[in-house]
Coordinates of C-alpha atoms in Angstrom, one line a residue:
X1 CA -86.8 49.3 -9.2
X2 CA -84.2 46.7 -10.5
X3 CA -85.2 44.0 -8.0
X4 CA -88.8 44.3 -9.2
X5 CA -87.8 44.2 -12.8
X6 CA -85.6 41.2 -12.1
X7 CA -88.5 39.3 -10.5
X8 CA -90.8 40.1 -13.5
X9 CA -88.3 38.9 -16.0
X10 CA -87.7 35.7 -14.1
X11 CA -91.5 35.0 -14.0
X12 CA -91.7 35.7 -17.8
X13 CA -88.8 33.3 -18.3
X14 CA -90.6 30.5 -16.4
X15 CA -93.8 31.1 -18.4
X16 CA -92.0 31.0 -21.7
X17 CA -90.1 27.8 -20.7
X18 CA -93.5 26.2 -20.1
X19 CA -95.3 27.5 -23.2
X20 CA -92.5 27.6 -25.8
X21 CA -89.5 25.6 -24.5
X22 CA -87.7 25.7 -27.8
X23 CA -88.0 29.3 -28.9
X24 CA -86.0 32.5 -29.2
X25 CA -88.3 34.2 -26.7
X26 CA -86.5 32.3 -24.0
X27 CA -83.2 33.9 -25.2
X28 CA -84.9 37.3 -24.9
X29 CA -85.8 36.5 -21.3
X30 CA -82.2 35.6 -20.5
X31 CA -81.1 38.8 -22.2
X32 CA -83.6 40.9 -20.1
X33 CA -82.4 39.2 -16.9
X34 CA -78.8 39.8 -18.0
X35 CA -79.4 43.5 -18.6
X36 CA -80.8 44.0 -15.1
X37 CA -77.9 42.0 -13.5
X38 CA -75.5 44.1 -15.4
X39 CA -77.1 47.3 -14.1
X40 CA -77.0 45.9 -10.6
X41 CA -73.2 45.4 -11.0
X42 CA -73.4 41.5 -11.1
X43 CA -71.2 41.0 -14.1
X44 CA -70.7 37.3 -13.5
X45 CA -74.5 36.8 -13.3
X46 CA -75.0 38.9 -16.5
X47 CA -72.4 36.9 -18.3
X48 CA -74.1 33.7 -17.4
X49 CA -77.5 34.9 -18.7
X50 CA -76.0 36.4 -21.9
X51 CA -74.2 33.1 -22.6
X52 CA -77.4 31.1 -22.1
X53 CA -79.1 33.4 -24.6
X54 CA -76.3 33.0 -27.1
X55 CA -76.4 29.2 -26.9
X56 CA -80.1 29.3 -27.8
X57 CA -79.6 31.8 -30.6
X58 CA -76.7 29.9 -32.2
X59 CA -78.8 26.8 -32.2
X60 CA -82.1 28.4 -33.6
X61 CA -80.8 31.4 -35.6
X62 CA -77.0 30.9 -36.4
X63 CA -75.1 33.8 -37.9
X64 CA -78.0 36.2 -37.2
X65 CA -78.2 39.7 -35.8
X66 CA -79.5 38.2 -32.5
X67 CA -76.2 36.2 -32.2
X68 CA -74.1 39.3 -32.9
X69 CA -76.1 41.3 -30.3
X70 CA -75.4 38.6 -27.7
X71 CA -71.7 38.5 -28.6
X72 CA -71.5 42.3 -28.2
X73 CA -73.1 42.2 -24.8
X74 CA -70.8 39.3 -23.7
X75 CA -67.8 41.3 -25.0
X76 CA -68.8 44.3 -23.0
X77 CA -69.2 42.3 -19.8
X78 CA -65.9 40.4 -20.3
X79 CA -64.1 43.8 -20.7
X80 CA -65.7 44.9 -17.4
X81 CA -64.4 41.7 -15.8
X82 CA -60.9 42.5 -17.1
X83 CA -60.9 39.5 -19.4
X84 CA -59.7 41.6 -22.3
X85 CA -58.4 38.9 -24.7
X86 CA -61.6 37.0 -24.5
X87 CA -63.6 40.2 -25.0
X88 CA -61.6 41.0 -28.2
X89 CA -62.2 37.6 -29.6
X90 CA -65.9 37.8 -28.9
X91 CA -66.3 41.3 -30.4
X92 CA -64.3 40.3 -33.5
X93 CA -66.7 37.4 -34.0
X94 CA -69.7 39.8 -33.6
X95 CA -68.2 42.1 -36.2
X96 CA -67.6 39.2 -38.6
X97 CA -71.3 38.4 -38.4
X98 CA -72.4 42.1 -38.7
X99 CA -70.4 42.6 -41.8
X100 CA -71.5 39.4 -43.5
X101 CA -73.3 39.9 -46.9
X102 CA -76.1 37.8 -45.6
X103 CA -77.2 40.5 -43.2
X104 CA -78.7 43.9 -44.2
X105 CA -76.4 46.8 -43.2
X106 CA -79.1 49.1 -41.9
X107 CA -80.3 47.2 -38.8
X108 CA -76.7 46.1 -38.1
X109 CA -75.1 49.6 -38.2
X110 CA -75.6 50.7 -34.6
X111 CA -74.5 47.3 -33.3
X112 CA -71.4 47.3 -35.5
X113 CA -70.4 50.8 -34.3
X114 CA -71.0 49.6 -30.7
X115 CA -68.6 46.7 -31.2
X116 CA -66.0 48.9 -32.7
X117 CA -66.4 51.3 -29.8
X118 CA -65.9 48.4 -27.3
X119 CA -62.7 47.4 -29.2
X120 CA -61.5 51.0 -29.0
X121 CA -62.0 51.0 -25.3
X122 CA -60.1 47.7 -25.0
X123 CA -57.2 49.4 -26.8
X124 CA -57.2 52.3 -24.3
X125 CA -57.4 49.7 -21.5
X126 CA -54.1 48.2 -22.7
X127 CA -52.6 51.6 -23.4
X128 CA -52.7 51.4 -27.2
X129 CA -54.1 54.8 -28.2
X130 CA -52.9 54.3 -31.8
X131 CA -55.3 51.4 -32.4
X132 CA -58.0 53.2 -30.4
X133 CA -57.7 56.1 -32.8
X134 CA -58.0 53.8 -35.8
X135 CA -61.3 52.5 -34.3
X136 CA -62.6 56.0 -33.6
X137 CA -61.9 57.2 -37.1
X138 CA -63.6 54.1 -38.5
X139 CA -66.7 54.8 -36.4
X140 CA -66.8 58.5 -37.4
X141 CA -66.3 57.7 -41.1
X142 CA -69.4 55.5 -40.9
X143 CA -71.5 57.9 -38.8
X144 CA -70.2 61.4 -38.1
X145 CA -72.9 61.9 -35.5
X146 CA -71.9 58.9 -33.3
X147 CA -71.1 60.5 -30.0
X148 CA -69.0 57.7 -28.7
X149 CA -66.7 58.0 -31.6
X150 CA -65.7 61.6 -30.7
X151 CA -65.3 60.6 -27.0
X152 CA -63.0 57.7 -28.0
X153 CA -61.0 59.9 -30.5
X154 CA -60.6 62.7 -28.0
X155 CA -59.3 60.4 -25.2
X156 CA -56.9 58.6 -27.6
X157 CA -55.5 62.0 -28.8
X158 CA -55.0 63.1 -25.1
X159 CA -53.1 59.8 -24.5
X160 CA -50.9 60.8 -27.5
X161 CA -50.4 64.3 -25.9
X162 CA -51.9 65.8 -29.0
X163 CA -53.9 68.2 -27.0
X164 CA -54.7 70.7 -29.7
X165 CA -56.1 67.9 -31.9
X166 CA -58.1 66.6 -28.9
X167 CA -59.4 70.2 -28.3
X168 CA -60.5 70.5 -31.9
X169 CA -62.2 67.0 -31.7
X170 CA -64.2 68.0 -28.7
X171 CA -65.1 71.4 -30.1
X172 CA -66.4 69.8 -33.3
X173 CA -68.4 67.3 -31.2
X174 CA -70.0 70.1 -29.2
X175 CA -70.9 71.9 -32.4
X176 CA -73.0 68.9 -33.6
X177 CA -76.7 68.7 -32.7
X178 CA -77.7 65.0 -33.0
X179 CA -79.3 63.3 -30.1
X180 CA -76.4 61.0 -29.6
X181 CA -74.1 64.0 -29.4
X182 CA -76.3 65.6 -26.7
X183 CA -76.0 62.5 -24.6
X184 CA -72.2 62.9 -24.5
X185 CA -72.2 66.7 -24.1
X186 CA -70.9 66.5 -20.5
X187 CA -68.1 64.1 -21.4
X188 CA -67.2 66.4 -24.4
X189 CA -67.0 69.5 -22.1
X190 CA -64.9 67.5 -19.6
X191 CA -62.5 66.3 -22.3
X192 CA -62.3 69.8 -23.8
X193 CA -61.4 71.3 -20.4
X194 CA -58.7 68.7 -19.9
X195 CA -57.2 69.4 -23.2
X196 CA -57.2 73.1 -22.5
X197 CA -55.5 72.6 -19.2
X198 CA -52.8 70.5 -20.7
X199 CA -52.2 73.0 -23.5
X200 CA -51.9 75.7 -20.9
X201 CA -49.3 73.7 -19.1
X202 CA -47.3 73.2 -22.3
X203 CA -47.2 77.0 -22.8
X204 CA -46.0 77.7 -19.3

């Protein structure tokens, strides 16, 4: 029940603003509200809440993982709104923080891969499969079981009309057993079938 969750998160925000008006917990509340608004399809509302969270985090915890997470969420929403240049700038800023020596790599890894994935999607949005493929390969070099990396790579190869390579990519992905891979199994099968159809057309 998204409406119920939204009401609960708004009540939590009010309480936190009274009890701890200068704390990161308020940013967490803004994030939670933003997540729900995003799920409801209210991207402008989600962007507003994520931005409020980011302002607090930059003030109280500059250059932190929390800031990078907010930037990644904002980048995703901006992409959804079609504001691609802004999205790229925000995601690049997030990656700059996530790759900073001051942060430990382990807790940053999944967020870093998420940012690279969003950048890859932006490349496909602007019909640049070459750069999307660069991002996909970077993702898979870092984590060979990151499902989104195979999805991105396969779609980029199809844009290149490299259907056999796309087919091989999806076949490899379907052969892996990690939980992330299982979450993308339906997309992998769909991509594999598309590549097979295109290969068949080429042979006719």
